[in-house]
XYZ file of N, CA, C and O in Angstrom:
780
model
N -88.100 -104.264 258.945
C -87.591 -105.468 258.533
C -88.364 -106.560 258.459
O -88.141 -106.644 259.694
N -88.872 -106.933 257.824
C -89.852 -108.393 258.875
C -88.589 -110.014 258.915
O -87.430 -109.807 258.062
N -89.129 -110.782 259.274
C -88.054 -111.946 259.394
C -87.960 -112.652 258.462
O -86.721 -113.008 257.747
N -88.930 -112.511 257.520
C -89.256 -113.521 256.038
C -88.044 -112.474 255.012
O -87.277 -113.267 254.312
N -87.518 -110.955 255.110
C -86.771 -110.177 254.438
C -85.359 -110.750 254.956
O -84.419 -110.865 254.190
N -85.104 -110.715 256.353
C -83.959 -111.086 256.856
C -83.581 -112.129 256.227
O -82.428 -112.752 255.809
N -84.341 -113.237 256.513
C -83.666 -114.571 256.187
C -83.808 -114.965 254.364
O -83.194 -115.931 254.126
N -84.295 -114.025 253.685
C -84.221 -114.402 252.139
C -82.895 -113.511 251.762
O -82.075 -113.813 251.167
N -82.419 -112.436 252.526
C -81.039 -111.923 252.442
C -80.140 -113.153 252.798
O -79.011 -112.535 252.092
N -80.154 -113.435 253.876
C -79.041 -114.456 254.390
C -79.199 -115.325 253.801
O -77.491 -116.067 253.727
N -80.006 -115.913 253.074
C -79.679 -117.145 252.498
C -79.606 -117.440 250.976
O -79.649 -116.546 250.292
N -78.618 -118.304 250.640
C -78.235 -118.138 249.387
C -78.746 -119.066 248.445
O -79.217 -120.407 248.793
N -79.526 -118.406 247.016
C -80.551 -118.842 246.123
C -79.141 -120.324 245.201
O -78.614 -119.966 245.376
N -80.401 -120.427 244.859
C -79.204 -121.951 243.706
C -79.122 -120.717 242.440
O -77.845 -120.882 242.711
N -79.188 -120.046 242.110
C -78.706 -119.063 241.271
C -77.880 -118.156 241.792
O -76.892 -118.172 241.162
N -77.633 -117.706 242.924
C -76.588 -117.269 243.837
C -75.494 -118.426 243.693
O -74.239 -117.948 243.293
N -75.571 -119.486 244.211
C -74.680 -120.716 243.891
C -73.620 -120.957 242.428
O -72.607 -120.917 242.416
N -74.712 -120.688 241.656
C -74.433 -120.851 240.189
C -73.432 -119.827 240.362
O -72.304 -119.708 239.443
N -73.929 -118.587 240.057
C -73.017 -117.454 239.831
C -71.695 -117.571 240.508
O -70.582 -117.050 240.100
N -71.493 -117.872 241.781
C -70.512 -117.779 242.362
C -69.735 -118.856 241.935
O -68.080 -118.632 241.876
N -70.364 -119.904 241.755
C -69.342 -120.998 240.928
C -68.764 -120.776 239.255
O -67.338 -120.669 239.052
N -69.348 -119.848 238.762
C -69.208 -119.064 237.637
C -68.118 -118.282 237.434
O -66.887 -118.614 236.851
N -67.833 -117.079 238.627
C -66.842 -116.100 238.853
C -65.957 -117.195 239.127
O -64.652 -117.129 239.002
N -66.129 -118.307 240.051
C -64.900 -118.962 240.638
C -64.284 -119.653 239.898
O -62.774 -119.712 239.429
N -64.520 -120.276 238.706
C -64.245 -120.728 237.084
C -63.446 -120.089 237.002
O -62.568 -119.840 235.921
N -64.082 -118.538 236.490
C -63.384 -117.720 235.508
C -61.944 -117.541 235.999
O -60.939 -116.877 235.790
N -61.910 -117.079 237.465
C -60.592 -116.656 238.474
C -59.473 -117.533 237.979
O -58.473 -117.481 237.688
N -60.259 -119.375 237.489
C -59.416 -120.046 237.772
C -58.965 -120.159 236.083
O -57.513 -120.611 235.875
N -59.781 -119.705 235.380
C -59.243 -119.724 233.897
C -58.460 -118.421 233.864
O -57.405 -118.150 233.179
N -58.874 -117.133 234.420
C -57.817 -116.024 234.575
C -56.266 -116.351 234.797
O -55.210 -115.532 234.618
N -56.265 -116.886 235.901
C -55.104 -117.415 236.520
C -54.308 -117.923 235.841
O -53.051 -117.972 235.779
N -54.372 -118.658 234.789
C -53.818 -119.351 233.978
C -54.254 -119.161 232.950
O -53.607 -119.928 231.850
N -54.306 -117.660 231.449
C -54.350 -117.730 230.610
C -53.336 -117.533 229.850
O -53.470 -117.433 228.760
N -52.499 -117.764 230.686
C -50.661 -117.467 229.598
C -50.841 -118.679 229.187
O -50.183 -119.443 228.437
N -51.610 -119.764 229.497
C -51.451 -121.423 228.894
C -52.319 -121.327 227.775
O -51.883 -121.963 226.612
N -53.140 -120.138 227.593
C -53.824 -120.211 226.135
C -53.417 -118.919 225.306
O -53.650 -119.087 224.244
N -52.835 -118.386 226.036
C -52.291 -117.002 224.999
C -50.719 -116.884 225.767
O -50.292 -115.966 226.767
N -49.386 -117.335 225.436
C -48.346 -117.725 225.772
C -47.220 -116.276 225.849
O -46.930 -115.610 226.813
N -48.113 -115.230 224.897
C -47.291 -113.621 224.996
C -47.481 -113.209 225.833
O -47.796 -111.881 225.546
N -48.744 -113.113 227.090
C -48.947 -112.658 227.910
C -48.020 -112.674 229.217
O -48.178 -112.631 230.419
N -46.583 -113.448 229.028
C -45.860 -113.491 229.998
C -45.085 -112.593 229.418
O -43.718 -112.613 228.374
N -44.417 -111.734 230.468
C -43.626 -110.667 230.518
C -42.292 -110.854 231.594
O -43.023 -110.805 232.507
N -41.153 -110.771 230.879
C -40.412 -111.296 231.634
C -40.258 -112.439 232.840
O -40.004 -112.117 233.737
N -40.794 -113.688 232.469
C -40.836 -114.960 232.984
C -42.156 -114.636 234.049
O -42.275 -115.561 234.523
N -42.508 -113.257 234.063
C -43.496 -113.490 235.110
C -45.190 -113.430 234.137
O -45.427 -112.277 233.376
N -46.194 -114.053 234.227
C -47.310 -114.542 233.671
C -48.121 -113.184 234.294
O -48.378 -113.084 235.418
N -48.832 -112.611 233.032
C -49.809 -111.510 233.321
C -50.978 -112.105 233.514
O -51.657 -112.987 232.327
N -51.970 -112.461 235.143
C -52.751 -112.776 234.793
C -54.133 -111.658 234.830
O -54.175 -110.729 234.555
N -55.620 -112.246 234.549
C -56.512 -111.963 234.010
C -57.413 -112.011 235.625
O -58.636 -111.481 235.870
N -56.910 -112.190 236.902
C -57.280 -112.606 238.308
C -57.979 -111.020 238.790
O -59.018 -110.896 238.964
N -57.052 -109.988 238.748
C -57.777 -108.748 239.344
C -58.802 -108.575 238.335
O -59.963 -107.845 239.190
N -59.057 -108.380 237.098
C -60.149 -108.104 236.289
C -61.256 -109.079 237.153
O -62.411 -108.416 237.022
N -61.376 -110.553 236.996
C -62.588 -110.928 237.647
C -62.838 -110.882 238.464
O -63.995 -111.138 239.318
N -61.885 -110.412 239.687
C -61.690 -110.259 240.959
C -63.119 -109.132 241.418
O -63.844 -109.151 241.770
N -62.861 -107.968 240.349
C -63.328 -106.723 240.435
C -64.721 -106.975 239.736
O -65.595 -106.473 240.243
N -64.882 -107.745 238.667
C -65.709 -108.067 238.302
C -67.029 -108.694 239.084
O -68.423 -108.206 239.060
N -66.111 -109.613 239.502
C -66.912 -109.803 240.472
C -67.985 -109.201 241.911
O -68.947 -109.750 242.055
N -67.379 -108.688 241.940
C -67.370 -107.715 243.343
C -68.606 -106.500 242.454
O -69.592 -106.230 242.890
N -68.355 -106.212 241.279
C -68.998 -104.966 240.633
C -70.520 -105.896 240.155
O -71.568 -105.262 240.277
N -70.867 -107.131 239.636
C -71.806 -107.726 239.322
C -72.770 -108.735 240.412
O -73.925 -108.766 240.285
N -71.880 -109.354 241.147
C -72.013 -109.898 242.277
C -72.751 -109.089 243.696
O -73.222 -109.832 244.758
N -71.998 -108.055 243.643
C -72.662 -107.106 244.974
C -71.081 -107.925 246.036
O -70.475 -108.878 245.760
N -71.118 -107.337 246.936
C -69.786 -107.291 248.426
C -69.914 -108.575 248.574
O -69.254 -109.534 248.737
N -71.256 -109.261 249.041
C -71.223 -110.586 249.753
C -70.841 -112.062 249.038
O -70.243 -112.905 249.049
N -71.562 -112.078 247.504
C -71.203 -112.778 246.681
C -70.427 -113.046 245.948
O -69.851 -113.956 245.266
N -69.637 -111.558 245.569
C -68.341 -111.494 244.989
C -66.911 -112.278 245.820
O -66.376 -112.770 245.006
N -66.957 -111.677 247.050
C -66.260 -112.421 248.057
C -66.558 -113.504 248.575
O -65.583 -114.255 248.343
N -67.379 -114.232 248.188
C -67.987 -115.142 248.388
C -67.214 -116.109 247.168
O -66.839 -117.533 247.478
N -67.725 -115.539 245.941
C -67.176 -116.562 244.934
C -65.421 -116.473 244.503
O -65.130 -117.704 244.582
N -64.696 -115.622 244.789
C -63.141 -115.551 245.264
C -62.583 -116.620 246.881
O -61.800 -117.298 246.119
N -63.535 -116.921 247.585
C -63.134 -117.399 248.710
C -63.394 -119.124 248.352
O -62.514 -119.586 248.341
N -64.114 -119.100 247.496
C -64.372 -120.529 246.857
C -63.278 -120.839 246.003
O -62.631 -121.807 246.147
N -63.129 -119.391 245.193
C -61.631 -120.231 244.125
C -60.614 -120.512 245.426
O -59.542 -121.165 244.846
N -60.233 -119.565 246.302
C -59.007 -119.765 246.889
C -59.084 -121.259 247.955
O -58.157 -121.920 247.879
N -60.542 -121.736 248.144
C -60.198 -122.723 249.073
C -60.465 -124.172 248.175
O -59.759 -124.650 248.240
N -60.765 -123.921 246.821
C -60.532 -124.894 245.888
C -59.045 -125.181 245.715
O -58.662 -126.310 245.395
N -58.054 -124.240 245.129
C -56.987 -124.127 245.020
C -56.273 -124.706 246.328
O -54.893 -125.490 246.281
N -56.608 -124.165 247.096
C -55.574 -124.636 248.734
C -55.722 -125.792 249.030
O -55.110 -126.747 249.742
N -57.540 -126.671 248.601
C -57.263 -127.885 248.843
C -56.574 -128.933 247.751
O -56.515 -130.067 248.069
N -55.800 -128.109 246.774
C -54.989 -129.113 246.016
C -55.542 -128.946 244.168
O -54.366 -129.817 243.549
N -56.467 -128.797 244.133
C -56.453 -128.312 242.675
C -55.834 -127.079 242.115
O -55.199 -126.310 242.537
N -55.028 -127.247 241.308
C -54.155 -126.848 239.935
C -54.466 -125.280 239.523
O -54.909 -125.156 238.068
N -55.266 -124.584 240.422
C -55.985 -123.539 239.529
C -55.391 -122.158 240.078
O -55.987 -121.063 239.541
N -54.357 -122.042 241.053
C -53.526 -120.523 240.856
C -52.981 -120.650 239.664
O -53.121 -121.535 238.837
N -52.180 -119.273 239.595
C -51.130 -119.196 238.834
C -50.405 -120.027 238.563
O -49.660 -121.055 239.329
N -49.834 -120.185 237.452
C -49.106 -121.439 236.328
C -49.245 -122.876 237.333
O -48.605 -123.846 237.708
N -50.934 -123.020 237.215
C -51.363 -124.198 237.540
C -51.068 -124.578 238.987
O -50.754 -126.043 239.511
N -51.144 -123.981 239.812
C -50.571 -124.166 241.139
C -51.727 -124.639 242.389
O -52.544 -124.201 241.657
N -51.349 -125.154 243.399
C -52.180 -125.734 244.014
C -52.107 -126.724 245.153
O -50.571 -126.861 245.557
N -52.922 -126.056 246.275
C -52.043 -126.885 247.768
C -51.788 -125.946 248.729
O -51.479 -124.753 248.116
N -51.824 -126.171 249.705
C -51.682 -125.929 251.014
C -50.631 -125.079 250.975
O -50.226 -123.883 251.652
N -49.692 -125.205 250.613
C -48.219 -124.743 250.687
C -48.162 -123.279 249.642
O -47.505 -122.426 249.788
N -49.329 -123.541 248.781
C -49.284 -121.951 248.172
C -49.589 -120.700 248.932
O -49.052 -119.875 248.711
N -50.001 -120.885 250.483
C -49.859 -120.075 251.823
C -48.282 -119.001 251.409
O -48.688 -117.894 251.879
N -47.273 -119.962 251.495
C -46.297 -119.778 251.175
C -45.746 -118.794 250.271
O -44.180 -118.314 250.222
N -46.339 -119.176 249.426
C -45.787 -118.351 247.887
C -45.858 -116.524 248.191
O -46.752 -116.396 248.491
N -44.823 -116.053 247.705
C -44.961 -114.407 247.952
C -46.159 -114.020 247.004
O -46.174 -112.867 247.573
N -46.749 -114.591 246.174
C -47.479 -113.710 245.608
C -49.017 -114.468 245.830
O -50.151 -113.864 245.362
N -49.181 -115.331 246.954
C -50.244 -115.393 247.811
C -51.345 -114.348 248.714
O -52.398 -114.714 248.286
N -50.548 -113.636 248.436
C -51.146 -112.186 248.993
C -51.998 -111.630 248.174
O -53.607 -111.321 248.384
N -51.840 -111.874 246.687
C -52.587 -111.421 245.494
C -54.134 -111.669 245.714
O -55.179 -111.429 245.412
N -53.790 -113.362 245.908
C -54.994 -114.056 245.951
C -55.760 -113.549 247.469
O -57.353 -113.447 247.227
N -55.318 -113.665 248.356
C -56.368 -113.332 249.513
C -56.820 -111.501 249.394
O -57.868 -111.646 249.720
N -56.181 -111.464 248.763
C -56.475 -109.638 248.384
C -57.837 -109.219 247.413
O -58.417 -108.607 247.517
N -57.750 -110.304 246.830
C -58.666 -110.726 245.793
C -60.437 -110.791 246.234
O -61.502 -110.300 245.691
N -60.401 -111.589 247.367
C -61.391 -111.572 248.087
C -62.041 -110.097 248.649
O -63.192 -109.511 248.597
N -60.927 -109.512 249.387
C -60.932 -107.952 249.895
C -61.724 -107.029 248.814
O -62.340 -106.252 249.023
N -61.014 -107.341 247.421
C -61.627 -106.455 246.341
C -62.727 -106.719 245.958
O -63.567 -105.520 245.737
N -63.038 -107.944 245.553
C -64.552 -108.233 245.374
C -65.283 -107.436 246.234
O -66.257 -106.894 245.848
N -65.131 -107.709 247.907
C -65.988 -107.314 248.887
C -66.040 -105.807 249.102
O -67.144 -104.912 248.852
N -65.115 -104.851 248.841
C -64.703 -103.200 248.788
C -65.300 -102.776 247.421
O -66.526 -102.058 247.513
N -65.177 -103.601 246.352
C -65.649 -102.869 245.210
C -67.229 -103.448 245.039
O -67.854 -102.091 244.797
N -67.912 -104.504 245.540
C -69.127 -104.722 245.678
C -70.090 -103.311 246.175
O -71.146 -102.770 246.169
N -69.189 -103.256 247.865
C -69.692 -102.445 248.852
C -70.083 -100.743 247.908
O -71.238 -100.184 248.274
N -68.919 -100.579 247.362
C -68.862 -98.945 246.698
C -70.450 -98.796 245.574
O -70.905 -98.002 245.825
N -70.453 -100.173 244.910
C -71.121 -100.002 243.936
C -72.664 -100.082 244.499
O -73.465 -100.161 244.005
N -72.966 -100.975 245.581
C -73.836 -101.311 245.743
C -74.793 -100.139 246.483
O -75.717 -99.816 246.621
N -73.990 -98.660 246.751
C -74.842 -97.068 246.990
C -74.739 -96.506 245.642
O -75.810 -95.951 245.813
N -73.696 -96.615 245.137
C -74.038 -95.788 243.468
C -73.943 -96.802 242.525
O -72.691 -97.161 242.567
N -74.861 -96.312 241.849
C -75.038 -96.941 240.541
C -74.530 -96.391 239.106
O -74.737 -97.132 238.109
N -73.803 -95.661 239.497
C -73.711 -94.534 237.867
C -72.149 -95.216 237.428
O -71.733 -96.369 237.861
N -72.030 -95.443 235.835
C -70.865 -95.795 235.511
C -69.934 -95.685 235.440
O -68.425 -95.928 236.083
N -69.957 -94.369 236.178
C -68.438 -93.376 236.604
C -68.290 -93.745 237.889
O -67.598 -94.545 238.194
N -69.390 -94.459 238.621
C -68.848 -95.035 240.057
C -68.475 -96.417 239.768
O -66.993 -96.884 240.863
N -68.762 -96.786 239.268
C -68.368 -98.723 238.464
C -66.640 -98.856 238.567
O -66.108 -98.907 238.718
N -66.562 -97.732 237.443
C -65.265 -97.453 236.992
C -64.154 -97.138 238.354
O -63.082 -98.043 238.833
N -64.954 -95.959 239.116
C -64.132 -95.618 240.033
C -63.989 -96.753 241.361
O -62.334 -97.172 241.975
N -64.648 -97.501 241.302
C -64.788 -98.891 242.359
C -63.569 -99.663 241.572
O -62.711 -100.292 242.433
N -63.938 -100.000 240.114
C -62.552 -101.142 239.706
C -61.394 -100.417 239.912
O -60.704 -101.258 240.450
N -61.300 -99.232 239.650
C -59.758 -98.847 240.281
C -59.142 -98.763 241.405
O -57.876 -99.273 241.612
N -60.304 -98.654 242.299
C -60.105 -98.632 243.785
C -59.567 -100.100 244.212
O -58.666 -100.612 244.855
N -60.465 -100.888 243.500
C -60.000 -102.732 243.517
C -58.820 -102.834 243.035
O -57.872 -103.534 243.832
N -58.140 -101.898 241.858
C -56.725 -102.094 241.663
C -55.666 -101.977 242.525
O -54.616 -102.858 243.027
N -56.045 -100.934 243.237
C -54.954 -100.347 244.193
C -55.105 -100.985 245.388
O -54.406 -100.990 246.384
N -56.201 -101.584 246.068
C -56.619 -102.285 247.095
C -55.374 -103.841 246.737
O -54.606 -104.050 247.718
N -55.404 -104.593 245.804
C -55.265 -105.361 245.616
C -53.335 -105.658 245.175
O -52.862 -106.481 245.772
N -52.771 -104.519 244.712
C -51.750 -103.918 244.763
C -51.270 -103.895 246.263
O -49.981 -104.219 246.522
N -51.852 -102.808 247.223
C -51.422 -102.574 248.549
C -51.131 -104.089 249.159
O -50.232 -104.669 249.600
N -52.154 -105.169 249.273
C -52.031 -105.981 249.817
C -50.594 -106.704 249.209
O -50.136 -107.532 249.780
N -50.997 -107.071 248.252
C -50.054 -108.289 247.649
C -48.638 -107.946 247.452
O -47.844 -108.662 247.492
N -48.397 -106.864 246.885
C -47.111 -106.156 247.103
C -46.441 -106.676 248.665
O -45.384 -106.735 248.495
N -47.150 -105.612 249.772
C -46.757 -105.812 251.116
C -46.557 -107.332 251.426
O -45.520 -107.465 252.112
N -47.459 -108.218 251.385
C -47.081 -109.406 251.539
C -46.030 -110.549 250.670
O -45.534 -110.887 251.159
N -46.049 -109.526 249.708
C -44.882 -110.131 248.838
C -43.502 -109.558 249.429
O -42.456 -110.940 249.530
N -43.691 -108.893 250.038
C -41.835 -108.059 250.234
C -42.029 -108.754 251.927
O -40.670 -109.146 251.949
N -43.176 -109.189 252.417
C -42.904 -109.646 253.908
C -42.574 -111.034 253.630
O -41.065 -111.821 254.208
N -43.039 -112.085 252.432
C -42.563 -112.865 252.056
C -41.028 -113.518 251.305
O -40.519 -114.341 252.232
N -40.800 -111.843 251.073
C -39.124 -112.287 250.936
C -38.202 -112.115 252.197
O -37.373 -112.285 252.164
N -39.191 -111.354 252.657
C -38.455 -110.847 253.792
C -37.910 -111.777 254.911
O -37.257 -112.032 255.838
N -39.160 -112.514 255.327
C -39.164 -113.356 256.441
C -39.137 -114.671 255.874
O -38.769 -115.470 256.581
N -39.608 -115.649 254.969
C -39.736 -116.783 255.383
C -39.320 -117.673 253.421
O -39.202 -118.473 253.631
N -39.299 -116.801 252.212
C -38.697 -117.114 251.224
C -37.716 -116.708 250.615
O -37.160 -115.370 251.495
N -36.700 -117.016 250.003
C -35.125 -116.611 249.558
C -35.470 -115.430 248.518
O -35.507 -115.310 247.408
N -34.900 -114.336 249.451
C -34.969 -113.387 248.608
C -33.606 -112.990 247.878
O -32.543 -113.269 247.699
N -34.255 -112.468 246.919
C -32.975 -111.795 245.677
C -31.949 -110.772 246.449
O -32.085 -110.117 247.159
N -30.580 -110.782 245.675
C -29.289 -109.741 246.366
C -30.126 -108.851 246.461
O -30.281 -108.367 245.453
N -29.802 -108.140 247.575
C -30.189 -106.459 247.339
C -31.334 -106.243 246.828
O -31.959 -105.210 247.073
N -32.330 -107.088 247.548
C -34.091 -106.828 247.127
C -34.355 -106.074 248.576
O -33.989 -105.709 249.687
N -35.210 -104.949 247.999
C -35.459 -103.624 248.766
C -36.833 -103.682 248.857
O -37.928 -104.329 247.791
N -37.834 -102.693 249.692
C -39.075 -102.657 249.668
C -39.799 -102.138 247.836
O -40.474 -102.115 247.279
N -38.502 -101.104 248.112
C -38.921 -100.319 246.534
C -38.919 -101.236 245.527
O -39.272 -100.958 244.817
N -37.666 -102.058 244.880
C -37.637 -103.209 244.297
C -39.167 -104.017 243.947
O -39.644 -104.355 243.073
N -39.633 -104.164 245.438
C -40.914 -105.039 245.087
C -42.129 -104.375 244.623
O -42.670 -105.146 243.946
N -41.972 -102.936 244.758
C -42.862 -102.440 243.856
C -42.616 -101.512 242.525
O -43.266 -101.754 241.940
N -41.477 -102.158 242.291
C -40.778 -101.281 240.745
C -41.004 -103.161 239.895
O -41.478 -102.989 238.781
N -41.182 -104.535 241.020
C -41.648 -105.199 240.022
C -43.362 -105.338 239.652
O -43.753 -106.064 238.601
N -43.766 -104.776 240.008
C -45.365 -104.706 240.167
C -45.750 -103.253 238.836
O -46.609 -103.419 238.674
N -44.594 -102.750 238.466
C -45.362 -101.736 237.518
C -45.040 -102.721 235.891
O -46.209 -101.808 235.550
N -44.744 -102.963 235.459
C -45.182 -103.433 234.251
C -46.527 -104.243 233.973
O -47.354 -103.926 233.048
N -46.821 -105.036 234.989
C -48.617 -105.434 234.675
C -49.347 -104.208 235.164
O -50.389 -104.397 235.119
N -49.351 -103.171 236.048
C -49.939 -102.046 235.997
C -50.783 -101.421 234.983
O -52.168 -101.223 235.290
N -50.423 -100.611 234.209
C -50.991 -100.490 233.109
C -52.329 -101.446 232.676
O -53.355 -100.789 232.475
N -51.768 -102.851 232.636
C -52.693 -103.561 231.831
C -53.839 -103.669 233.256
O -55.002 -103.152 232.853
N -53.492 -103.429 234.276
C -54.749 -103.656 235.264
C -55.294 -102.189 235.375
O -56.512 -103.023 235.516
N -55.029 -101.484 235.244
C -55.756 -100.091 234.933
C -56.848 -100.449 234.067
O -58.041 -99.831 234.271
N -55.860 -100.382 233.090
C -57.210 -100.703 231.660
C -58.171 -101.401 231.561
O -59.136 -101.342 231.481
N -57.744 -102.483 232.267
C -58.617 -103.615 232.598
C -59.543 -103.329 233.450
O -60.990 -103.403 233.431
N -59.167 -102.940 234.508
C -60.436 -102.212 235.495
C -61.582 -101.118 234.846
O -62.202 -101.718 235.446
N -61.258 -100.538 233.934
C -61.651 -99.676 233.388
C -62.766 -99.817 232.592
O -63.877 -99.977 232.818
N -62.288 -101.455 231.611
C -63.037 -102.069 231.250
C -64.020 -102.633 231.450
O -64.978 -102.938 231.433
N -63.653 -103.138 233.166
C -64.805 -104.274 234.116
C -65.383 -103.567 234.805
O -66.708 -103.400 234.645
N -65.324 -101.705 234.908
C -66.465 -101.036 235.117
C -67.186 -100.889 234.667
O -68.411 -100.754 234.872
N -66.970 -100.780 232.931
C -67.945 -100.186 231.966
C -68.880 -101.662 231.780
O -70.344 -101.388 231.603
N -68.005 -102.913 231.824
C -68.511 -104.288 231.553
C -69.705 -104.432 232.210
O -70.667 -105.234 232.871
N -68.980 -104.237 233.865
C -70.006 -104.879 235.137
C -71.051 -103.832 235.004
O -72.169 -103.994 235.629
N -70.429 -102.265 234.873
C -72.259 -101.432 234.930
C -73.796 -102.362 234.201
O -74.422 -102.265 234.549
N -72.965 -102.363 233.111
C -74.009 -102.607 231.461
C -74.505 -104.392 232.029
O -75.670 -104.588 232.312
N -73.548 -105.214 232.512
C -73.817 -106.567 232.780
C -75.154 -106.785 234.002
O -75.548 -107.354 234.138
N -74.554 -105.674 234.926
C -75.361 -105.861 236.317
C -76.851 -105.803 235.888
O -77.434 -105.928 236.677
N -77.123 -104.874 235.280
C -78.439 -104.209 234.601
C -78.713 -105.563 234.016
O -79.929 -105.070 234.046
N -77.983 -105.948 233.214
C -78.997 -107.447 232.551
C -79.553 -108.154 233.546
O -80.383 -109.105 234.171
N -78.135 -108.649 234.350
C -78.775 -109.931 235.199
C -78.869 -109.867 236.322
O -80.224 -110.448 236.973
N -79.456 -108.248 236.817
C -80.075 -107.933 238.012
C -79.666 -109.227 239.341
O -80.420 -109.477 239.827
N -78.544 -109.723 239.761
C -78.577 -109.924 240.773
C -78.286 -110.145 242.089
O -78.912 -110.018 242.958
N -78.177 -108.824 242.110
C -78.422 -107.893 243.127
C -79.920 -107.467 243.806
O -80.268 -106.705 242.654
């Protein structure tokens, strides 16, 4: 591998920055989709499209750019812009019980991108997308449980099992959207040819 090949892979092109900005923006919209579609609030909990867009970022942009786009989204929110769910923003959001999902989305985009980087079949895109849902639930739910047990006021009788039961209502939606992201990501990646 020549030095010019290494440098071209490590530098971000203008189009890469545009795609990262696009997916960061989609994450902002997906986090607050209930403002446009209030019927997506179930039991007082907003059902967001963040997992869908994080998975799609990894599928379309690859591991490096996908993770970068979600990191940009997170940093914009931590800087104070109201881009998290329910238009939350600011550094204090780190203490939120659901902030673990935001952190997880970075890893989701990276892992999903790595999986499809080696295998480009539609089936592998769907498997990668479902893997992304599993990763987001593992990190996000465990963060939520830790937050309630360590620094947030836990509801009476709160248990680890209860934390997972809370995650069951959005799970079917996330699995269905993951399959859709896999199919759509496979198709759009062929058109855009970002990687």
